[in-house]
mmCIF file of C-alpha atoms in Angstrom:
data_model
loop_
_atom_site.group_PDB
_atom_site.id
_atom_site.type_symbol
_atom_site.label_atom_id
_atom_site.label_comp_id
_atom_site.label_asym_id
_atom_site.label_seq_id
_atom_site.Cartn_x
_atom_site.Cartn_y
_atom_site.Cartn_z
ATOM 1 C CA MET A 24 0.145 -24.277 25.065
ATOM 2 C CA ALA A 25 0.872 -22.303 21.823
ATOM 3 C CA ARG A 26 -1.323 -23.190 18.775
ATOM 4 C CA THR A 27 -1.492 -21.893 15.129
ATOM 5 C CA GLU A 28 -4.360 -21.850 12.731
ATOM 6 C CA ILE A 29 -3.918 -21.457 9.176
ATOM 7 C CA LEU A 30 -7.035 -20.601 7.272
ATOM 8 C CA ASN A 31 -7.730 -20.496 3.424
ATOM 9 C CA THR A 32 -10.156 -17.728 3.757
ATOM 10 C CA PHE A 33 -10.440 -14.224 5.684
ATOM 11 C CA ASP A 34 -12.626 -14.380 8.626
ATOM 12 C CA ALA A 35 -13.175 -10.554 9.323
ATOM 13 C CA GLY A 36 -14.643 -11.169 12.734
ATOM 14 C CA ARG A 37 -11.872 -12.964 14.000
ATOM 15 C CA TRP A 38 -9.386 -10.646 12.472
ATOM 16 C CA ASP A 39 -11.276 -7.681 14.102
ATOM 17 C CA GLN A 40 -10.621 -9.176 17.375
ATOM 18 C CA LEU A 41 -6.633 -8.533 17.023
ATOM 19 C CA ARG A 42 -7.532 -4.728 16.957
ATOM 20 C CA PRO A 43 -5.089 -3.754 14.138
ATOM 21 C CA ALA A 44 -4.437 -0.069 14.312
ATOM 22 C CA ALA A 45 -3.184 0.610 10.535
ATOM 23 C CA ALA A 46 -5.872 1.559 8.042
ATOM 24 C CA VAL A 47 -4.519 -0.932 5.534
ATOM 25 C CA GLN A 48 -4.622 -3.754 8.134
ATOM 26 C CA SER A 49 -8.192 -3.223 9.201
ATOM 27 C CA ALA A 50 -10.919 -5.917 8.508
ATOM 28 C CA ARG A 51 -12.999 -3.938 6.340
ATOM 29 C CA TRP A 52 -9.974 -2.883 4.167
ATOM 30 C CA ILE A 53 -8.442 -6.396 3.871
ATOM 31 C CA ASP A 54 -12.068 -7.824 3.252
ATOM 32 C CA ILE A 55 -12.327 -5.799 -0.083
ATOM 33 C CA MET A 56 -8.558 -5.663 -1.080
ATOM 34 C CA LEU A 57 -7.306 -9.185 -0.383
ATOM 35 C CA SER A 58 -8.196 -9.943 -3.962
ATOM 36 C CA ARG A 59 -5.325 -7.634 -5.143
ATOM 37 C CA LEU A 60 -2.932 -10.076 -3.745
ATOM 38 C CA PRO A 61 -2.169 -12.645 -6.589
ATOM 39 C CA GLY A 62 -3.183 -15.854 -5.253
ATOM 40 C CA ASP A 63 -5.363 -17.896 -2.741
ATOM 41 C CA PRO A 64 -6.176 -16.121 0.467
ATOM 42 C CA LEU A 65 -4.377 -16.981 3.556
ATOM 43 C CA MET A 66 -5.043 -16.069 7.127
ATOM 44 C CA VAL A 67 -2.793 -17.005 10.222
ATOM 45 C CA LEU A 68 -3.920 -16.957 13.752
ATOM 46 C CA HIS A 69 -1.445 -17.607 16.569
ATOM 47 C CA GLU A 70 -2.102 -17.853 20.427
ATOM 48 C CA ASP A 71 1.334 -18.025 22.602
ATOM 49 C CA ASP A 72 1.821 -19.670 25.590
ATOM 50 C CA ASP A 73 0.395 -16.943 27.744
ATOM 51 C CA GLY A 74 -2.961 -16.995 25.649
ATOM 52 C CA LEU A 75 -2.168 -13.631 23.500
ATOM 53 C CA ALA A 76 -2.795 -13.548 20.003
ATOM 54 C CA LEU A 77 -1.282 -12.449 17.015
ATOM 55 C CA GLY A 78 -2.077 -12.719 13.088
ATOM 56 C CA PHE A 79 -1.081 -12.496 9.478
ATOM 57 C CA THR A 80 -3.014 -12.206 6.357
ATOM 58 C CA GLY A 81 -1.684 -13.003 2.849
ATOM 59 C CA ALA A 82 -1.969 -15.274 -0.080
ATOM 60 C CA VAL A 83 -0.581 -18.459 -1.674
ATOM 61 C CA VAL A 84 1.442 -17.021 -4.847
ATOM 62 C CA ARG A 85 2.057 -19.729 -7.386
ATOM 63 C CA ASP A 86 2.149 -17.959 -10.840
ATOM 64 C CA THR A 87 5.493 -16.936 -11.985
ATOM 65 C CA ASP A 88 3.687 -13.765 -13.789
ATOM 66 C CA ALA A 89 2.068 -12.514 -10.582
ATOM 67 C CA TYR A 90 2.059 -8.886 -10.016
ATOM 68 C CA GLU A 91 5.600 -8.058 -9.328
ATOM 69 C CA ALA A 92 5.197 -6.300 -5.823
ATOM 70 C CA TYR A 93 3.823 -9.303 -4.531
ATOM 71 C CA ASN A 94 5.710 -12.050 -6.401
ATOM 72 C CA PRO A 95 8.681 -13.083 -4.043
ATOM 73 C CA TRP A 96 10.586 -14.516 -7.334
ATOM 74 C CA THR A 97 10.239 -11.305 -9.222
ATOM 75 C CA LEU A 98 11.237 -9.101 -6.235
ATOM 76 C CA LEU A 99 14.370 -11.132 -5.338
ATOM 77 C CA ARG A 100 15.426 -12.254 -8.761
ATOM 78 C CA ALA A 101 13.959 -9.889 -11.540
ATOM 79 C CA ASN A 102 16.246 -8.029 -13.984
ATOM 80 C CA PRO A 103 15.852 -5.159 -13.787
ATOM 81 C CA ASP A 104 15.270 -4.725 -10.181
ATOM 82 C CA VAL A 105 11.721 -3.990 -8.888
ATOM 83 C CA PHE A 106 13.223 -2.229 -5.735
ATOM 84 C CA PRO A 107 17.003 -1.842 -5.811
ATOM 85 C CA ALA A 108 17.327 -1.717 -2.097
ATOM 86 C CA ALA A 109 16.683 -5.532 -2.072
ATOM 87 C CA HIS A 110 19.748 -6.114 -4.151
ATOM 88 C CA ILE A 111 22.311 -3.853 -2.714
ATOM 89 C CA ASP A 112 23.794 -6.681 -0.700
ATOM 90 C CA GLY A 113 23.608 -9.132 -3.279
ATOM 91 C CA PRO A 114 21.161 -11.893 -4.141
ATOM 92 C CA VAL A 115 18.937 -12.783 -0.994
ATOM 93 C CA ALA A 116 19.583 -16.452 0.003
ATOM 94 C CA PRO A 117 21.717 -17.123 -2.930
ATOM 95 C CA HIS A 118 21.831 -20.814 -2.119
ATOM 96 C CA LEU A 119 18.320 -21.191 -3.282
ATOM 97 C CA GLY A 120 19.177 -20.487 -7.040
ATOM 98 C CA ASP A 121 17.447 -18.311 -9.650
ATOM 99 C CA GLU A 122 14.990 -20.354 -11.038
ATOM 100 C CA PRO A 123 11.261 -19.592 -10.253
ATOM 101 C CA THR A 124 10.812 -23.205 -8.402
ATOM 102 C CA ALA A 125 13.461 -21.464 -5.723
ATOM 103 C CA MET A 126 10.932 -18.979 -4.518
ATOM 104 C CA LEU A 127 7.189 -20.181 -5.827
ATOM 105 C CA PRO A 128 5.072 -21.247 -4.819
ATOM 106 C CA ALA A 129 5.034 -19.091 -1.624
ATOM 107 C CA ALA A 130 3.109 -18.294 1.253
ATOM 108 C CA LEU A 131 3.370 -14.563 1.289
ATOM 109 C CA LEU A 132 2.228 -12.902 4.520
ATOM 110 C CA VAL A 133 1.247 -9.281 3.861
ATOM 111 C CA ALA A 134 -1.648 -6.926 3.913
ATOM 112 C CA PRO A 135 -2.716 -5.406 0.427
ATOM 113 C CA GLY A 136 -1.458 -2.031 0.830
ATOM 114 C CA TYR A 137 2.220 -2.995 1.268
ATOM 115 C CA LEU A 138 2.148 -3.813 5.140
ATOM 116 C CA GLY A 139 3.271 -6.988 6.553
ATOM 117 C CA ASP A 140 3.605 -6.170 10.234
ATOM 118 C CA PRO A 141 2.022 -8.831 12.309
ATOM 119 C CA VAL A 142 -1.013 -7.580 14.502
ATOM 120 C CA GLY A 143 -2.493 -8.222 17.835
ATOM 121 C CA PRO A 144 -1.350 -8.516 21.509
ATOM 122 C CA ALA A 145 1.439 -10.846 20.901
ATOM 123 C CA SER A 146 2.837 -9.071 17.560
ATOM 124 C CA GLY A 147 5.798 -7.424 19.597
ATOM 125 C CA ARG A 148 6.903 -10.846 20.967
ATOM 126 C CA PRO A 149 9.737 -12.186 19.010
ATOM 127 C CA ASP A 150 9.315 -15.690 20.410
ATOM 128 C CA ALA A 151 5.451 -15.809 19.531
ATOM 129 C CA VAL A 152 6.270 -14.624 16.087
ATOM 130 C CA ARG A 153 8.845 -17.119 15.487
ATOM 131 C CA ASP A 154 6.709 -20.024 16.710
ATOM 132 C CA CYS A 155 3.940 -18.605 14.386
ATOM 133 C CA LEU A 156 6.231 -18.694 11.518
ATOM 134 C CA ALA A 157 7.496 -21.937 12.346
ATOM 135 C CA ALA A 158 3.872 -23.530 12.158
ATOM 136 C CA VAL A 159 3.412 -21.486 8.878
ATOM 137 C CA ARG A 160 6.773 -23.199 7.298
ATOM 138 C CA ASP A 161 5.505 -26.479 8.494
ATOM 139 C CA HIS A 162 2.221 -26.101 6.982
ATOM 140 C CA ALA A 163 3.755 -24.947 3.779
ATOM 141 C CA ARG A 164 6.120 -27.913 3.555
ATOM 142 C CA MET A 165 3.244 -30.157 3.657
ATOM 143 C CA ALA A 166 1.367 -28.131 1.247
ATOM 144 C CA GLY A 167 4.508 -28.495 -1.273
ATOM 145 C CA LEU A 168 5.409 -24.550 -0.943
ATOM 146 C CA ALA A 169 9.066 -23.615 -1.872
ATOM 147 C CA THR A 170 9.195 -20.335 0.572
ATOM 148 C CA VAL A 171 7.273 -18.358 3.554
ATOM 149 C CA CYS A 172 7.849 -14.695 2.831
ATOM 150 C CA VAL A 173 6.686 -11.543 5.140
ATOM 151 C CA PHE A 174 7.155 -8.474 3.003
ATOM 152 C CA TYR A 175 7.037 -4.723 3.620
ATOM 153 C CA THR A 176 7.537 -4.655 7.599
ATOM 154 C CA THR A 177 7.930 -1.286 9.173
ATOM 155 C CA PRO A 178 10.828 -0.604 11.621
ATOM 156 C CA SER A 179 8.504 -1.575 14.653
ATOM 157 C CA GLY A 180 7.400 -4.882 12.723
ATOM 158 C CA SER A 181 10.955 -5.602 11.504
ATOM 159 C CA ALA A 182 12.558 -5.344 15.047
ATOM 160 C CA VAL A 183 10.237 -8.455 15.740
ATOM 161 C CA LEU A 184 10.548 -10.196 12.408
ATOM 162 C CA ASP A 185 14.297 -9.985 12.124
ATOM 163 C CA PRO A 186 15.315 -11.910 15.201
ATOM 164 C CA ALA A 187 12.191 -14.463 14.679
ATOM 165 C CA VAL A 188 13.483 -15.131 11.227
ATOM 166 C CA ALA A 189 16.981 -15.469 12.027
ATOM 167 C CA ALA A 190 16.223 -17.973 14.661
ATOM 168 C CA LEU A 191 14.416 -20.132 11.960
ATOM 169 C CA GLY A 192 17.490 -19.888 9.758
ATOM 170 C CA GLY A 193 15.837 -17.265 7.280
ATOM 171 C CA ALA A 194 17.108 -14.179 5.650
ATOM 172 C CA SER A 195 15.808 -10.533 6.347
ATOM 173 C CA PHE A 196 16.803 -7.657 4.155
ATOM 174 C CA ASP A 197 15.904 -4.140 3.105
ATOM 175 C CA LEU A 198 13.293 -3.779 0.458
ATOM 176 C CA THR A 199 11.884 -0.285 -0.147
ATOM 177 C CA ALA A 200 9.987 2.445 1.858
ATOM 178 C CA ARG A 201 6.655 4.197 2.359
ATOM 179 C CA SER A 202 6.302 7.734 1.752
ATOM 180 C CA VAL A 203 4.302 9.695 4.505
ATOM 181 C CA LEU A 204 3.526 13.413 4.653
ATOM 182 C CA GLU A 205 3.002 14.708 8.269
ATOM 183 C CA LEU A 206 0.707 17.602 8.461
ATOM 184 C CA GLU A 207 2.859 20.286 10.196
ATOM 185 C CA TRP A 208 0.295 23.031 9.474
ATOM 186 C CA SER A 209 -3.129 23.751 10.019
ATOM 187 C CA ASP A 210 -4.607 24.339 6.773
ATOM 188 C CA TRP A 211 -3.891 25.510 3.333
ATOM 189 C CA VAL A 212 -3.788 29.003 3.943
ATOM 190 C CA GLU A 213 -1.456 28.419 6.800
ATOM 191 C CA TYR A 214 0.613 26.106 4.569
ATOM 192 C CA HIS A 215 1.129 28.480 1.404
ATOM 193 C CA SER A 216 1.183 31.764 3.309
ATOM 194 C CA GLY A 217 3.825 30.502 5.741
ATOM 195 C CA PRO A 218 7.643 31.150 5.388
ATOM 196 C CA ARG A 219 8.435 31.038 1.615
ATOM 197 C CA ASN A 220 10.366 28.180 0.275
ATOM 198 C CA ARG A 221 11.037 26.913 -3.232
ATOM 199 C CA ARG A 222 8.815 23.908 -3.032
ATOM 200 C CA ARG A 223 5.809 26.033 -1.940
ATOM 201 C CA ALA A 224 6.422 28.509 -4.701
ATOM 202 C CA GLU A 225 6.736 25.729 -7.365
ATOM 203 C CA ILE A 226 3.273 24.396 -6.219
ATOM 204 C CA LEU A 227 1.635 27.462 -6.491
ATOM 205 C CA ARG A 228 3.184 28.208 -9.874
ATOM 206 C CA GLN A 229 1.942 24.808 -11.001
ATOM 207 C CA LEU A 230 -1.578 25.331 -9.738
ATOM 208 C CA ARG A 231 -1.659 28.651 -11.662
ATOM 209 C CA ARG A 232 -0.544 27.005 -15.047
ATOM 210 C CA LEU A 233 -3.625 24.467 -14.373
ATOM 211 C CA ALA A 234 -6.072 27.268 -13.739
ATOM 212 C CA ASP A 235 -4.757 28.882 -16.790
ATOM 213 C CA ALA A 236 -5.308 25.906 -18.753
ATOM 214 C CA GLY A 237 -9.035 25.729 -17.371
ATOM 215 C CA CYS A 238 -8.682 23.183 -14.799
ATOM 216 C CA LYS A 239 -10.138 23.118 -11.299
ATOM 217 C CA VAL A 240 -8.646 21.286 -8.417
ATOM 218 C CA VAL A 241 -11.492 19.523 -6.335
ATOM 219 C CA GLN A 242 -12.575 17.559 -3.415
ATOM 220 C CA GLU A 243 -15.709 15.271 -4.374
ATOM 221 C CA ASP A 244 -17.594 12.319 -3.226
ATOM 222 C CA PRO A 245 -16.257 9.331 -5.764
ATOM 223 C CA ARG A 246 -20.028 8.138 -5.971
ATOM 224 C CA SER A 247 -20.722 11.173 -8.030
ATOM 225 C CA ARG A 248 -18.072 10.435 -10.698
ATOM 226 C CA PHE A 249 -18.030 6.522 -10.347
ATOM 227 C CA GLY A 250 -17.716 5.544 -14.213
ATOM 228 C CA GLU A 251 -14.884 8.187 -14.482
ATOM 229 C CA VAL A 252 -12.929 7.143 -11.596
ATOM 230 C CA VAL A 253 -12.992 3.540 -12.854
ATOM 231 C CA ALA A 254 -12.066 4.682 -16.582
ATOM 232 C CA SER A 255 -9.255 6.724 -15.257
ATOM 233 C CA ARG A 256 -7.687 3.716 -13.278
ATOM 234 C CA CYS A 257 -7.972 1.434 -16.279
ATOM 235 C CA SER A 258 -6.483 4.067 -18.444
ATOM 236 C CA LEU A 259 -3.411 4.317 -16.022
ATOM 237 C CA LEU A 260 -3.137 0.503 -15.670
ATOM 238 C CA ARG A 261 -3.214 0.224 -19.506
ATOM 239 C CA HIS A 262 -0.430 3.076 -19.881
ATOM 240 C CA TYR A 263 1.992 1.136 -17.449
ATOM 241 C CA GLY A 264 1.206 -1.993 -19.324
ATOM 242 C CA GLN A 265 -0.683 -3.884 -16.425
ATOM 243 C CA PRO A 266 -3.709 -6.209 -17.032
ATOM 244 C CA VAL A 267 -6.955 -4.342 -16.812
ATOM 245 C CA ASP A 268 -10.177 -5.871 -15.626
ATOM 246 C CA ASP A 269 -12.882 -3.193 -16.094
ATOM 247 C CA ALA A 270 -15.423 -5.385 -14.308
ATOM 248 C CA GLY A 271 -13.124 -6.080 -11.392
ATOM 249 C CA GLU A 272 -12.446 -2.403 -10.993
ATOM 250 C CA ARG A 273 -16.074 -1.571 -10.741
ATOM 251 C CA ARG A 274 -16.574 -4.173 -8.245
ATOM 252 C CA ARG A 275 -13.563 -3.132 -5.975
ATOM 253 C CA LEU A 276 -14.526 0.496 -6.120
ATOM 254 C CA GLN A 277 -18.017 -0.026 -5.245
ATOM 255 C CA SER A 278 -16.899 -2.316 -2.288
ATOM 256 C CA LEU A 279 -14.849 0.457 -1.037
ATOM 257 C CA ILE A 280 -17.545 3.078 -1.279
ATOM 258 C CA ASP A 281 -20.077 0.525 0.301
ATOM 259 C CA THR A 282 -17.684 -0.262 3.317
ATOM 260 C CA PHE A 283 -16.178 3.217 3.924
ATOM 261 C CA GLY A 284 -18.971 5.460 2.912
ATOM 262 C CA ASP A 285 -18.151 9.101 3.967
ATOM 263 C CA ASP A 286 -14.738 8.169 4.710
ATOM 264 C CA LEU A 287 -13.781 7.660 1.173
ATOM 265 C CA VAL A 288 -12.811 10.945 -0.287
ATOM 266 C CA LEU A 289 -12.051 11.804 -4.106
ATOM 267 C CA PHE A 290 -9.381 14.563 -4.991
ATOM 268 C CA GLY A 291 -9.433 15.305 -8.658
ATOM 269 C CA VAL A 292 -8.592 17.643 -11.638
ATOM 270 C CA VAL A 293 -11.349 18.682 -13.513
ATOM 271 C CA ARG A 294 -11.651 20.684 -16.936
ATOM 272 C CA GLU A 295 -15.206 21.552 -18.411
ATOM 273 C CA GLY A 296 -16.693 18.901 -16.242
ATOM 274 C CA ARG A 297 -14.435 16.132 -17.341
ATOM 275 C CA LEU A 298 -12.343 14.229 -14.665
ATOM 276 C CA LEU A 299 -8.607 14.246 -15.794
ATOM 277 C CA ALA A 300 -6.786 12.798 -13.032
ATOM 278 C CA GLN A 301 -8.155 11.424 -9.530
ATOM 279 C CA ALA A 302 -6.613 9.900 -6.162
ATOM 280 C CA VAL A 303 -9.044 8.249 -3.964
ATOM 281 C CA PHE A 304 -8.139 8.460 -0.215
ATOM 282 C CA VAL A 305 -9.480 6.495 2.949
ATOM 283 C CA ALA A 306 -9.734 8.629 6.053
ATOM 284 C CA GLN A 307 -9.226 6.480 9.011
ATOM 285 C CA CYS A 308 -7.307 6.238 12.337
ATOM 286 C CA ARG A 309 -6.535 10.116 11.637
ATOM 287 C CA THR A 310 -4.607 8.816 8.330
ATOM 288 C CA LEU A 311 -5.580 9.788 4.894
ATOM 289 C CA GLN A 312 -4.500 6.568 3.128
ATOM 290 C CA ASN A 313 -4.130 6.840 -0.822
ATOM 291 C CA VAL A 314 -5.737 3.647 -2.078
ATOM 292 C CA TYR A 315 -6.833 4.135 -5.698
ATOM 293 C CA ALA A 316 -5.289 6.561 -8.306
ATOM 294 C CA GLY A 317 -5.935 7.160 -12.188
ATOM 295 C CA THR A 318 -5.205 9.440 -15.162
ATOM 296 C CA THR A 319 -6.798 9.713 -18.309
ATOM 297 C CA ASP A 320 -5.036 10.154 -21.630
ATOM 298 C CA GLU A 321 -6.031 13.985 -21.633
ATOM 299 C CA GLY A 322 -4.942 14.030 -18.046
ATOM 300 C CA ARG A 323 -1.398 12.682 -18.833
ATOM 301 C CA GLU A 324 -1.214 15.408 -21.415
ATOM 302 C CA THR A 325 -2.296 18.226 -19.189
ATOM 303 C CA PRO A 326 1.128 19.252 -17.135
ATOM 304 C CA TYR A 327 0.743 18.884 -13.298
ATOM 305 C CA ALA A 328 -2.794 17.335 -13.418
ATOM 306 C CA HIS A 329 -1.654 14.002 -11.714
ATOM 307 C CA LEU A 330 0.551 15.972 -9.083
ATOM 308 C CA ALA A 331 -2.488 18.310 -8.246
ATOM 309 C CA ALA A 332 -4.630 15.715 -7.812
ATOM 310 C CA THR A 333 -2.690 13.260 -5.792
ATOM 311 C CA TYR A 334 -0.432 15.951 -3.631
ATOM 312 C CA TYR A 335 -1.915 19.441 -3.787
ATOM 313 C CA ALA A 336 -5.590 18.667 -3.498
ATOM 314 C CA PRO A 337 -5.286 17.034 -0.168
ATOM 315 C CA LEU A 338 -3.048 19.881 1.180
ATOM 316 C CA ILE A 339 -5.902 22.275 -0.131
ATOM 317 C CA HIS A 340 -8.898 20.386 1.198
ATOM 318 C CA VAL A 341 -7.616 18.698 4.272
ATOM 319 C CA THR A 342 -7.060 20.116 7.592
ATOM 320 C CA ALA A 343 -4.909 19.081 10.710
ATOM 321 C CA LYS A 344 -8.210 19.010 12.924
ATOM 322 C CA GLU A 345 -9.021 15.612 11.251
ATOM 323 C CA ILE A 346 -5.950 14.211 9.822
ATOM 324 C CA ASP A 347 -2.224 13.960 11.044
ATOM 325 C CA ARG A 348 -0.613 12.347 8.251
ATOM 326 C CA ILE A 349 -1.189 11.293 4.442
ATOM 327 C CA ASP A 350 0.200 7.821 3.564
ATOM 328 C CA TYR A 351 1.138 7.596 -0.200
ATOM 329 C CA GLY A 352 2.388 3.949 0.144
ATOM 330 C CA VAL A 353 5.672 2.767 -1.698
ATOM 331 C CA GLY A 354 7.241 3.491 -4.908
ATOM 332 C CA HIS A 355 8.201 6.855 -6.622
ATOM 333 C CA GLU A 356 10.183 7.720 -3.461
ATOM 334 C CA ALA A 357 12.005 10.615 -5.188
ATOM 335 C CA THR A 358 8.897 12.389 -6.376
ATOM 336 C CA LYS A 359 7.259 11.975 -3.081
ATOM 337 C CA ARG A 360 10.141 13.262 -1.149
ATOM 338 C CA LEU A 361 10.097 16.285 -3.488
ATOM 339 C CA HIS A 362 6.617 16.934 -2.429
ATOM 340 C CA GLY A 363 7.317 16.821 1.293
ATOM 341 C CA CYS A 364 7.224 13.073 2.379
ATOM 342 C CA HIS A 365 9.584 11.409 4.600
ATOM 343 C CA THR A 366 10.280 7.617 4.267
ATOM 344 C CA VAL A 367 9.821 4.827 6.426
ATOM 345 C CA PRO A 368 12.226 1.970 5.642
ATOM 346 C CA LEU A 369 10.407 -1.395 4.955
ATOM 347 C CA ARG A 370 12.003 -4.702 5.016
ATOM 348 C CA GLY A 371 11.233 -8.341 3.704
ATOM 349 C CA HIS A 372 11.815 -11.674 5.300
ATOM 350 C CA LEU A 373 12.300 -15.060 3.809
ATOM 351 C CA LEU A 374 12.044 -18.606 5.174
ATOM 352 C CA PRO A 375 12.999 -21.586 2.718
ATOM 353 C CA VAL A 376 10.738 -24.470 3.322
ATOM 354 C CA GLY A 377 12.741 -27.407 1.983
#
């Protein structure tokens, strides 16, 4: 008999039993990063009639001012649009109205890192996913929530979520895209000495400009520059008008270091010993996952510093012996395409509770 369990905490041991494949859905990643979701934690475990399991993680989002990328009301009703793709076909679920109470509070199912696919042996079964979401919707109704939302599902996840959500009377819609760079060369020498094209020539020109400005492109252990990494992160958040919690950022970075150890890599641009821009990646499942970026005021004033830390340093220092792809997450698609990434479409799904 099918059964669903809904927890208001994250149980890393039980989640690991589902054997998630993606780096940002691993138990050790979620254990650290779940606090990035703007609400109380949520974990859903479902077992279908055949005894196969699936699961979701997420949070209960209540605050109208919650971070826009994990806020159903902001994503689907904000002006200007957070992600234009979500609005191309008009308002999602227009019958719900435009007020915050139309969407919030919401049970949001997604892993921090913008990935909402279900995980586990039954994750590819639409009927199992439908039954799981029906149980979550019933739970949400009893808890006084307005919607159940699943955001940022990949094509394989969407192929399961679309029919499951439709069967429950919900709506599925295009949301945005992830940007992924596939390593089609063995190392930096092969990359920049291969057949010439404009993009490679431009990268070499920009690297020369940085060198002329006294900058070095480096790969380092983030532990060696802990304070500078946090400071650059906080500087970037301030620049974009986001809330800054220095102590929280220090805890988060330390947790990443404690959990991933040598699998956590810092790429950066340094001038006279100072870190101007940085991008921290986790190397897991033959994927280099961009997880933590920052740029100082000096870095923003230095042409190409951010691009070199985020895009060029991995090309210089990473080889195809260890890594197949670099995952740059969502947002800034045009810039990422310009630097060789292809896009993976992501969808969202909404179930009204009332």
